PDB file of C-alpha atoms in Angstrom:
ATOM      1  CA  MET A 896      17.388  21.456   7.378  1.00  0.00           C
ATOM      2  CA  PRO A 897      14.797  18.705   7.949  1.00  0.00           C
ATOM      3  CA  TYR A 898      15.211  15.462   6.105  1.00  0.00           C
ATOM      4  CA  PRO A 899      13.177  15.205   2.875  1.00  0.00           C
ATOM      5  CA  LEU A 900      10.034  13.191   2.268  1.00  0.00           C
ATOM      6  CA  LEU A 901      10.420  10.218  -0.081  1.00  0.00           C
ATOM      7  CA  VAL A 902       7.511   9.485  -2.430  1.00  0.00           C
ATOM      8  CA  VAL A 903       7.789   6.301  -4.476  1.00  0.00           C
ATOM      9  CA  THR A 904       5.720   5.168  -7.455  1.00  0.00           C
ATOM     10  CA  ALA A 905       5.651   2.035  -9.560  1.00  0.00           C
ATOM     11  CA  VAL A 906       6.190   3.655 -12.969  1.00  0.00           C
ATOM     12  CA  PRO A 907       7.671   6.928 -14.304  1.00  0.00           C
ATOM     13  CA  ALA A 908       4.276   8.216 -15.505  1.00  0.00           C
ATOM     14  CA  GLU A 909       3.019   8.261 -11.917  1.00  0.00           C
ATOM     15  CA  ALA A 910       6.169  10.018 -10.739  1.00  0.00           C
ATOM     16  CA  GLU A 911       5.782  12.639 -13.472  1.00  0.00           C
ATOM     17  CA  ALA A 912       2.171  13.305 -12.458  1.00  0.00           C
ATOM     18  CA  ILE A 913       3.202  13.785  -8.843  1.00  0.00           C
ATOM     19  CA  ARG A 914       6.122  16.056  -9.719  1.00  0.00           C
ATOM     20  CA  ALA A 915       3.815  18.184 -11.871  1.00  0.00           C
ATOM     21  CA  GLY A 916       1.337  18.515  -9.016  1.00  0.00           C
ATOM     22  CA  LEU A 917       4.074  19.388  -6.541  1.00  0.00           C
ATOM     23  CA  ALA A 918       5.501  22.046  -8.836  1.00  0.00           C
ATOM     24  CA  ALA A 919       2.086  23.634  -9.366  1.00  0.00           C
ATOM     25  CA  ALA A 920       1.247  23.713  -5.651  1.00  0.00           C
ATOM     26  CA  ALA A 921       4.644  24.526  -4.127  1.00  0.00           C
ATOM     27  CA  PRO A 922       4.354  27.128  -1.365  1.00  0.00           C
ATOM     28  CA  PRO A 923       6.470  30.270  -1.787  1.00  0.00           C
ATOM     29  CA  SER A 924      10.164  29.856  -0.967  1.00  0.00           C
ATOM     30  CA  THR A 925       9.798  26.069  -0.664  1.00  0.00           C
ATOM     31  CA  ASP A 926      12.880  24.013  -1.398  1.00  0.00           C
ATOM     32  CA  PRO A 927      11.870  21.436  -4.077  1.00  0.00           C
ATOM     33  CA  ALA A 928      14.385  19.018  -2.545  1.00  0.00           C
ATOM     34  CA  HIS A 929      12.108  18.644   0.495  1.00  0.00           C
ATOM     35  CA  VAL A 930      10.087  16.087  -1.502  1.00  0.00           C
ATOM     36  CA  VAL A 931      11.903  13.431  -3.546  1.00  0.00           C
ATOM     37  CA  VAL A 932       9.832  11.416  -6.043  1.00  0.00           C
ATOM     38  CA  GLU A 933      11.226   8.187  -7.481  1.00  0.00           C
ATOM     39  CA  PRO A 934       9.778   5.332  -9.584  1.00  0.00           C
ATOM     40  CA  ILE A 935      10.779   1.999  -8.071  1.00  0.00           C
ATOM     41  CA  GLY A 936       9.272  -0.720 -10.291  1.00  0.00           C
ATOM     42  CA  VAL A 937       6.135  -2.824 -10.357  1.00  0.00           C
ATOM     43  CA  GLY A 938       5.230  -5.371  -7.693  1.00  0.00           C
ATOM     44  CA  PRO A 939       5.992  -5.771  -3.987  1.00  0.00           C
ATOM     45  CA  ALA A 940       9.456  -7.314  -4.437  1.00  0.00           C
ATOM     46  CA  ALA A 941      10.788  -4.560  -6.700  1.00  0.00           C
ATOM     47  CA  ALA A 942       9.117  -1.945  -4.495  1.00  0.00           C
ATOM     48  CA  ALA A 943      10.715  -3.282  -1.319  1.00  0.00           C
ATOM     49  CA  ALA A 944      14.166  -3.750  -2.832  1.00  0.00           C
ATOM     50  CA  THR A 945      14.383  -0.356  -4.526  1.00  0.00           C
ATOM     51  CA  THR A 946      12.882   1.524  -1.588  1.00  0.00           C
ATOM     52  CA  ALA A 947      15.372  -0.139   0.757  1.00  0.00           C
ATOM     53  CA  ARG A 948      18.244   0.891  -1.521  1.00  0.00           C
ATOM     54  CA  LEU A 949      17.017   4.494  -1.609  1.00  0.00           C
ATOM     55  CA  LEU A 950      16.779   4.558   2.179  1.00  0.00           C
ATOM     56  CA  THR A 951      20.385   3.409   2.552  1.00  0.00           C
ATOM     57  CA  THR A 952      21.746   6.214   0.373  1.00  0.00           C
ATOM     58  CA  THR A 953      19.842   9.196   1.848  1.00  0.00           C
ATOM     59  CA  ARG A 954      18.110   9.941   5.130  1.00  0.00           C
ATOM     60  CA  TYR A 955      14.381  10.624   4.776  1.00  0.00           C
ATOM     61  CA  ARG A 956      11.781  11.745   7.284  1.00  0.00           C
ATOM     62  CA  ALA A 957       8.973   9.528   5.917  1.00  0.00           C
ATOM     63  CA  VAL A 958       8.000   7.358   2.958  1.00  0.00           C
ATOM     64  CA  ILE A 959       4.801   7.486   0.906  1.00  0.00           C
ATOM     65  CA  SER A 960       3.783   4.884  -1.668  1.00  0.00           C
ATOM     66  CA  ALA A 961       1.714   6.681  -4.314  1.00  0.00           C
ATOM     67  CA  GLY A 962       0.169   6.063  -7.705  1.00  0.00           C
ATOM     68  CA  ILE A 963      -2.987   4.876  -9.407  1.00  0.00           C
ATOM     69  CA  ALA A 964      -5.003   1.844  -8.350  1.00  0.00           C
ATOM     70  CA  GLY A 965      -8.094  -0.248  -8.907  1.00  0.00           C
ATOM     71  CA  GLY A 966     -11.066   0.661  -6.743  1.00  0.00           C
ATOM     72  CA  PHE A 967     -13.597  -1.636  -5.115  1.00  0.00           C
ATOM     73  CA  PRO A 968     -16.999  -0.899  -6.695  1.00  0.00           C
ATOM     74  CA  GLY A 969     -19.306   0.829  -4.253  1.00  0.00           C
ATOM     75  CA  ARG A 970     -16.380   1.869  -2.070  1.00  0.00           C
ATOM     76  CA  ALA A 971     -14.052   3.983  -4.248  1.00  0.00           C
ATOM     77  CA  PRO A 972     -15.348   5.381  -7.564  1.00  0.00           C
ATOM     78  CA  LEU A 973     -13.276   6.228 -10.618  1.00  0.00           C
ATOM     79  CA  GLY A 974     -11.192   9.355 -10.088  1.00  0.00           C
ATOM     80  CA  ALA A 975     -11.393   9.172  -6.293  1.00  0.00           C
ATOM     81  CA  THR A 976      -8.396   9.683  -4.029  1.00  0.00           C
ATOM     82  CA  VAL A 977      -7.869   7.018  -1.370  1.00  0.00           C
ATOM     83  CA  LEU A 978      -5.609   6.872   1.676  1.00  0.00           C
ATOM     84  CA  ALA A 979      -4.622   3.613   3.316  1.00  0.00           C
ATOM     85  CA  THR A 980      -5.396   3.029   6.948  1.00  0.00           C
ATOM     86  CA  SER A 981      -3.335  -0.134   6.445  1.00  0.00           C
ATOM     87  CA  SER A 982      -1.473  -1.662   3.510  1.00  0.00           C
ATOM     88  CA  ILE A 983      -2.285  -5.365   3.319  1.00  0.00           C
ATOM     89  CA  CYS A 984      -0.485  -8.085   1.374  1.00  0.00           C
ATOM     90  CA  ALA A 985      -3.661  -9.899   0.376  1.00  0.00           C
ATOM     91  CA  ASP A 986      -2.042 -12.925  -1.296  1.00  0.00           C
ATOM     92  CA  LEU A 987       0.612 -13.703   1.340  1.00  0.00           C
ATOM     93  CA  GLY A 988      -0.430 -16.968   2.964  1.00  0.00           C
ATOM     94  CA  ALA A 989      -1.641 -20.443   2.023  1.00  0.00           C
ATOM     95  CA  GLU A 990      -4.592 -22.115   0.372  1.00  0.00           C
ATOM     96  CA  SER A 991      -6.720 -24.563   2.327  1.00  0.00           C
ATOM     97  CA  PRO A 992      -9.957 -26.499   1.727  1.00  0.00           C
ATOM     98  CA  GLU A 993     -11.659 -23.936   3.961  1.00  0.00           C
ATOM     99  CA  GLY A 994     -10.298 -20.985   2.012  1.00  0.00           C
ATOM    100  CA  PHE A 995      -7.291 -18.698   2.031  1.00  0.00           C
ATOM    101  CA  LEU A 996      -5.182 -18.565   5.208  1.00  0.00           C
ATOM    102  CA  PRO A 997      -3.291 -15.291   5.667  1.00  0.00           C
ATOM    103  CA  ILE A 998       0.253 -15.480   6.969  1.00  0.00           C
ATOM    104  CA  ASP A 999      -0.959 -14.052  10.277  1.00  0.00           C
ATOM    105  CA  GLU A1000      -3.040 -17.179  10.931  1.00  0.00           C
ATOM    106  CA  LEU A1001      -0.089 -19.379   9.986  1.00  0.00           C
ATOM    107  CA  GLY A1002       2.047 -17.721  12.658  1.00  0.00           C
ATOM    108  CA  PHE A1003       4.760 -16.504  10.267  1.00  0.00           C
ATOM    109  CA  GLY A1004       4.407 -12.736  10.596  1.00  0.00           C
ATOM    110  CA  THR A1005       1.871 -10.189   9.453  1.00  0.00           C
ATOM    111  CA  SER A1006       0.223  -9.270   6.183  1.00  0.00           C
ATOM    112  CA  ARG A1007      -1.017  -5.895   7.483  1.00  0.00           C
ATOM    113  CA  LEU A1008       1.101  -2.789   8.076  1.00  0.00           C
ATOM    114  CA  PRO A1009      -0.745   0.295   9.373  1.00  0.00           C
ATOM    115  CA  ALA A1010      -0.104   3.821   8.168  1.00  0.00           C
ATOM    116  CA  ASP A1011       1.760   6.099  10.541  1.00  0.00           C
ATOM    117  CA  PRO A1012      -0.957   7.868  12.587  1.00  0.00           C
ATOM    118  CA  LEU A1013       0.532  11.369  12.412  1.00  0.00           C
ATOM    119  CA  LEU A1014       1.349  11.153   8.705  1.00  0.00           C
ATOM    120  CA  PHE A1015      -2.104   9.727   7.976  1.00  0.00           C
ATOM    121  CA  LYS A1016      -3.720  12.556   9.973  1.00  0.00           C
ATOM    122  CA  ALA A1017      -1.727  15.179   8.054  1.00  0.00           C
ATOM    123  CA  LEU A1018      -2.751  13.703   4.709  1.00  0.00           C
ATOM    124  CA  THR A1019      -6.424  13.306   5.606  1.00  0.00           C
ATOM    125  CA  SER A1020      -6.513  16.896   6.865  1.00  0.00           C
ATOM    126  CA  ALA A1021      -5.000  18.116   3.586  1.00  0.00           C
ATOM    127  CA  LEU A1022      -7.281  15.838   1.529  1.00  0.00           C
ATOM    128  CA  PRO A1023     -10.675  15.979   3.252  1.00  0.00           C
ATOM    129  CA  GLN A1024     -12.440  14.384   0.265  1.00  0.00           C
ATOM    130  CA  ALA A1025     -10.130  11.357   0.250  1.00  0.00           C
ATOM    131  CA  ILE A1026     -11.631   7.966   1.056  1.00  0.00           C
ATOM    132  CA  ALA A1027      -9.851   6.195   3.908  1.00  0.00           C
ATOM    133  CA  GLY A1028      -9.656   2.415   4.062  1.00  0.00           C
ATOM    134  CA  ASP A1029      -7.366  -0.528   3.615  1.00  0.00           C
ATOM    135  CA  ILE A1030      -5.402  -0.776   0.367  1.00  0.00           C
ATOM    136  CA  LEU A1031      -4.508  -4.282  -0.772  1.00  0.00           C
ATOM    137  CA  THR A1032      -1.165  -5.217  -2.290  1.00  0.00           C
ATOM    138  CA  LEU A1033      -1.319  -8.072  -4.806  1.00  0.00           C
ATOM    139  CA  SER A1034       1.298  -9.628  -7.075  1.00  0.00           C
ATOM    140  CA  THR A1035      -1.455 -10.562  -9.534  1.00  0.00           C
ATOM    141  CA  VAL A1036      -3.985  -7.868 -10.396  1.00  0.00           C
ATOM    142  CA  THR A1037      -7.601  -8.970  -9.982  1.00  0.00           C
ATOM    143  CA  GLY A1038      -9.206  -9.795 -13.332  1.00  0.00           C
ATOM    144  CA  THR A1039     -12.396 -11.697 -12.576  1.00  0.00           C
ATOM    145  CA  ALA A1040     -15.626 -10.944 -10.775  1.00  0.00           C
ATOM    146  CA  GLU A1041     -15.144 -14.057  -8.630  1.00  0.00           C
ATOM    147  CA  THR A1042     -11.786 -12.886  -7.279  1.00  0.00           C
ATOM    148  CA  ALA A1043     -13.113  -9.371  -6.750  1.00  0.00           C
ATOM    149  CA  ASP A1044     -16.027 -10.743  -4.742  1.00  0.00           C
ATOM    150  CA  ARG A1045     -13.742 -12.937  -2.625  1.00  0.00           C
ATOM    151  CA  LEU A1046     -11.440 -10.028  -1.827  1.00  0.00           C
ATOM    152  CA  ALA A1047     -14.360  -7.747  -1.014  1.00  0.00           C
ATOM    153  CA  ALA A1048     -15.700 -10.360   1.414  1.00  0.00           C
ATOM    154  CA  ARG A1049     -12.296 -11.036   3.018  1.00  0.00           C
ATOM    155  CA  PHE A1050     -11.493  -7.349   3.375  1.00  0.00           C
ATOM    156  CA  PRO A1051     -14.676  -5.399   4.130  1.00  0.00           C
ATOM    157  CA  ASP A1052     -12.682  -2.220   4.811  1.00  0.00           C
ATOM    158  CA  ALA A1053     -10.610  -2.387   1.610  1.00  0.00           C
ATOM    159  CA  VAL A1054     -11.146   0.457  -0.854  1.00  0.00           C
ATOM    160  CA  ALA A1055      -8.484  -0.272  -3.486  1.00  0.00           C
ATOM    161  CA  GLU A1056      -5.825  -2.668  -4.694  1.00  0.00           C
ATOM    162  CA  ALA A1057      -2.369  -1.988  -6.104  1.00  0.00           C
ATOM    163  CA  MET A1058       0.940  -3.841  -6.284  1.00  0.00           C
ATOM    164  CA  GLU A1059       3.549  -1.995  -4.197  1.00  0.00           C
ATOM    165  CA  GLY A1060       2.271  -0.565  -0.902  1.00  0.00           C
ATOM    166  CA  PHE A1061       3.081  -3.469   1.407  1.00  0.00           C
ATOM    167  CA  GLY A1062       6.559  -3.821  -0.102  1.00  0.00           C
ATOM    168  CA  VAL A1063       7.271  -0.123   0.451  1.00  0.00           C
ATOM    169  CA  ALA A1064       5.902  -0.277   3.999  1.00  0.00           C
ATOM    170  CA  THR A1065       8.126  -3.270   4.747  1.00  0.00           C
ATOM    171  CA  ALA A1066      11.217  -1.449   3.487  1.00  0.00           C
ATOM    172  CA  ALA A1067      10.325   1.678   5.483  1.00  0.00           C
ATOM    173  CA  ALA A1068      11.087  -0.382   8.602  1.00  0.00           C
ATOM    174  CA  GLY A1069      10.239   2.105  11.316  1.00  0.00           C
ATOM    175  CA  LEU A1070      10.069   5.297   9.272  1.00  0.00           C
ATOM    176  CA  PRO A1071       6.625   6.901   9.077  1.00  0.00           C
ATOM    177  CA  PHE A1072       4.767   5.360   6.121  1.00  0.00           C
ATOM    178  CA  ALA A1073       1.568   6.104   4.217  1.00  0.00           C
ATOM    179  CA  GLU A1074      -0.067   5.028   0.943  1.00  0.00           C
ATOM    180  CA  LEU A1075      -1.941   7.414  -1.365  1.00  0.00           C
ATOM    181  CA  ARG A1076      -3.733   6.302  -4.548  1.00  0.00           C
ATOM    182  CA  THR A1077      -6.167   7.594  -7.136  1.00  0.00           C
ATOM    183  CA  ILE A1078      -8.643   5.261  -8.811  1.00  0.00           C
ATOM    184  CA  SER A1079      -8.244   4.500 -12.518  1.00  0.00           C
ATOM    185  CA  ASN A1080     -10.459   1.433 -12.894  1.00  0.00           C
ATOM    186  CA  PRO A1081     -12.888  -0.793 -11.009  1.00  0.00           C
ATOM    187  CA  ILE A1082     -11.592  -4.064  -9.599  1.00  0.00           C
ATOM    188  CA  GLY A1083     -12.892  -7.083 -11.485  1.00  0.00           C
ATOM    189  CA  PRO A1084     -12.984  -8.211 -15.125  1.00  0.00           C
ATOM    190  CA  ARG A1085     -10.324  -6.428 -17.200  1.00  0.00           C
ATOM    191  CA  ASP A1086     -12.241  -3.935 -19.311  1.00  0.00           C
ATOM    192  CA  ARG A1087      -9.742  -1.427 -20.707  1.00  0.00           C
ATOM    193  CA  ALA A1088     -12.566   0.650 -22.160  1.00  0.00           C
ATOM    194  CA  ALA A1089     -13.749   1.335 -18.601  1.00  0.00           C
ATOM    195  CA  TRP A1090     -10.355   2.558 -17.383  1.00  0.00           C
ATOM    196  CA  ARG A1091      -9.912   6.279 -16.803  1.00  0.00           C
ATOM    197  CA  LEU A1092      -6.140   6.699 -16.732  1.00  0.00           C
ATOM    198  CA  LYS A1093      -6.161  10.361 -17.757  1.00  0.00           C
ATOM    199  CA  GLU A1094      -8.552  11.250 -14.955  1.00  0.00           C
ATOM    200  CA  ALA A1095      -6.616   9.178 -12.415  1.00  0.00           C
ATOM    201  CA  PHE A1096      -3.312  10.843 -13.323  1.00  0.00           C
ATOM    202  CA  ALA A1097      -4.962  14.269 -13.102  1.00  0.00           C
ATOM    203  CA  ALA A1098      -6.353  13.399  -9.674  1.00  0.00           C
ATOM    204  CA  LEU A1099      -2.897  12.180  -8.618  1.00  0.00           C
ATOM    205  CA  SER A1100      -1.377  15.529  -9.592  1.00  0.00           C
ATOM    206  CA  THR A1101      -4.070  17.371  -7.657  1.00  0.00           C
ATOM    207  CA  ALA A1102      -3.655  15.181  -4.580  1.00  0.00           C
ATOM    208  CA  SER A1103       0.106  15.718  -4.646  1.00  0.00           C
ATOM    209  CA  ALA A1104      -0.393  19.186  -3.202  1.00  0.00           C
ATOM    210  CA  ALA A1105      -1.052  17.436   0.126  1.00  0.00           C
ATOM    211  CA  LEU A1106       2.507  16.172   0.156  1.00  0.00           C
ATOM    212  CA  TRP A1107       3.763  19.645   1.034  1.00  0.00           C
ATOM    213  CA  THR A1108       1.629  19.411   4.182  1.00  0.00           C
ATOM    214  CA  ALA A1109       3.082  15.983   4.958  1.00  0.00           C
ATOM    215  CA  CYS A1110       6.539  17.445   4.475  1.00  0.00           C
ATOM    216  CA  GLY A1111       5.930  20.267   6.913  1.00  0.00           C
TER     217      GLY A1111
END
């Protein structure tokens, strides 16, 4: 029997949406244990620690960080599904008078971890309408237009931001990794009235059908 696919989310509500989508789209005679869905906590530290613990207790074939996210206006609209070409820790580095210096420029490692090419190809084939681009990982969610503009300028290929992808990718440590998100709100000033959580969770359930392809 092949090893299962591990799908991790920040919060239980995301995990429940994914499980519902998997159950609705399961191919005939599919073993539900082939995809394991677990909430791991909010933020890159909790995501890395809990994912690492899960990977020490069971062997998995690949790891996917999934959930809802904020979308960059003009790049990923509300309700869209996005797939990360790379997961980038956007606030890992140092400030300087000239602007933010990513850890890569400081010579202390990398802030960018690419998705596994084969896993990414399988997901994009199963989700042809998904928007591909970088997904940022931040410990502090963007809440101002100024920060949103700075991030958009620094990362012209970024389509969304969340809080766990880079931590999960770090913990995967050689296992195939990918990040899948659906857009609940635009990045920028916090306007709860503009959030579309119900639609984002519904889109997450729908997109979860692609995980059976990734598991195959």
